[in-house]
Amino acid sequence: MRPAYLSAARALQLGREWAVEGDQRRALDAYSEALSLLRALPPERTRDVLLAHTHLAFYQTLVLGGGDPQEHLHLGVSYARSTRDPLARAIAEECLSGLEVAL
């Protein structure tokens, strides 16, 4: 299982880098790869924290590109709440800040 977590984390990291560089297509592809790897794993905290971060990164990238990110926001916030990961919760709060919704 460990290699799958590392691969998913690396895909998430690459996706974030490509999003910052403005390459939305590559970023979304990397996030999709991370989600595929994570969804194949059994539920546990590490997987759920990575899912929170990946869904929230997907949301942030789609918002900038004009896509429909609501499903990713919903899932990312849900995972951030359930894992209680401080960084995921902070990112979720930031994503929700303009929507008049509280975590």
PDB file of C-alpha atoms in Angstrom, residues 17-64:
ATOM      1  CA  GLU A  17       2.943  22.638  -9.481  1.00  0.00           C
ATOM      2  CA  TRP A  18       1.318  22.509 -12.917  1.00  0.00           C
ATOM      3  CA  ALA A  19      -1.691  24.461 -11.640  1.00  0.00           C
ATOM      4  CA  VAL A  20       0.619  27.209 -10.351  1.00  0.00           C
ATOM      5  CA  GLU A  21       2.366  27.252 -13.728  1.00  0.00           C
ATOM      6  CA  GLY A  22      -1.019  27.656 -15.431  1.00  0.00           C
ATOM      7  CA  ASP A  23      -1.127  24.228 -17.074  1.00  0.00           C
ATOM      8  CA  GLN A  24      -4.650  23.296 -15.999  1.00  0.00           C
ATOM      9  CA  ARG A  25      -4.952  20.235 -18.241  1.00  0.00           C
ATOM     10  CA  ARG A  26      -1.843  18.568 -16.821  1.00  0.00           C
ATOM     11  CA  ALA A  27      -2.849  19.533 -13.282  1.00  0.00           C
ATOM     12  CA  LEU A  28      -6.298  17.975 -13.670  1.00  0.00           C
ATOM     13  CA  ASP A  29      -4.777  14.836 -15.198  1.00  0.00           C
ATOM     14  CA  ALA A  30      -2.421  14.518 -12.220  1.00  0.00           C
ATOM     15  CA  TYR A  31      -5.277  15.001  -9.739  1.00  0.00           C
ATOM     16  CA  SER A  32      -7.303  12.365 -11.591  1.00  0.00           C
ATOM     17  CA  GLU A  33      -4.383   9.945 -11.352  1.00  0.00           C
ATOM     18  CA  ALA A  34      -4.099  10.584  -7.606  1.00  0.00           C
ATOM     19  CA  LEU A  35      -7.839  10.025  -7.127  1.00  0.00           C
ATOM     20  CA  SER A  36      -7.708   6.750  -9.060  1.00  0.00           C
ATOM     21  CA  LEU A  37      -4.860   5.464  -6.914  1.00  0.00           C
ATOM     22  CA  LEU A  38      -6.508   6.540  -3.658  1.00  0.00           C
ATOM     23  CA  ARG A  39      -9.966   5.181  -4.461  1.00  0.00           C
ATOM     24  CA  ALA A  40      -8.454   1.723  -4.975  1.00  0.00           C
ATOM     25  CA  LEU A  41      -7.137   1.683  -1.388  1.00  0.00           C
ATOM     26  CA  PRO A  42      -9.110   0.629   1.684  1.00  0.00           C
ATOM     27  CA  PRO A  43     -10.411   3.442   3.920  1.00  0.00           C
ATOM     28  CA  GLU A  44      -7.948   4.752   6.475  1.00  0.00           C
ATOM     29  CA  ARG A  45      -6.804   8.134   7.731  1.00  0.00           C
ATOM     30  CA  THR A  46      -3.805   8.609   5.399  1.00  0.00           C
ATOM     31  CA  ARG A  47      -5.908   7.820   2.356  1.00  0.00           C
ATOM     32  CA  ASP A  48      -8.687  10.143   3.515  1.00  0.00           C
ATOM     33  CA  VAL A  49      -6.286  13.026   4.212  1.00  0.00           C
ATOM     34  CA  LEU A  50      -4.840  12.653   0.717  1.00  0.00           C
ATOM     35  CA  LEU A  51      -8.350  12.496  -0.742  1.00  0.00           C
ATOM     36  CA  ALA A  52      -9.254  15.737   1.067  1.00  0.00           C
ATOM     37  CA  HIS A  53      -6.185  17.507  -0.308  1.00  0.00           C
ATOM     38  CA  THR A  54      -6.690  16.144  -3.825  1.00  0.00           C
ATOM     39  CA  HIS A  55     -10.377  17.074  -4.043  1.00  0.00           C
ATOM     40  CA  LEU A  56      -9.683  20.560  -2.688  1.00  0.00           C
ATOM     41  CA  ALA A  57      -6.805  21.052  -5.149  1.00  0.00           C
ATOM     42  CA  PHE A  58      -9.125  19.871  -7.944  1.00  0.00           C
ATOM     43  CA  TYR A  59     -11.709  22.420  -6.778  1.00  0.00           C
ATOM     44  CA  GLN A  60      -9.207  25.286  -6.641  1.00  0.00           C
ATOM     45  CA  THR A  61      -7.858  24.492 -10.101  1.00  0.00           C
ATOM     46  CA  LEU A  62     -11.319  24.184 -11.654  1.00  0.00           C
ATOM     47  CA  VAL A  63     -12.460  27.478 -10.092  1.00  0.00           C
ATOM     48  CA  LEU A  64      -9.549  29.266 -11.745  1.00  0.00           C
TER      49      LEU A  64
END
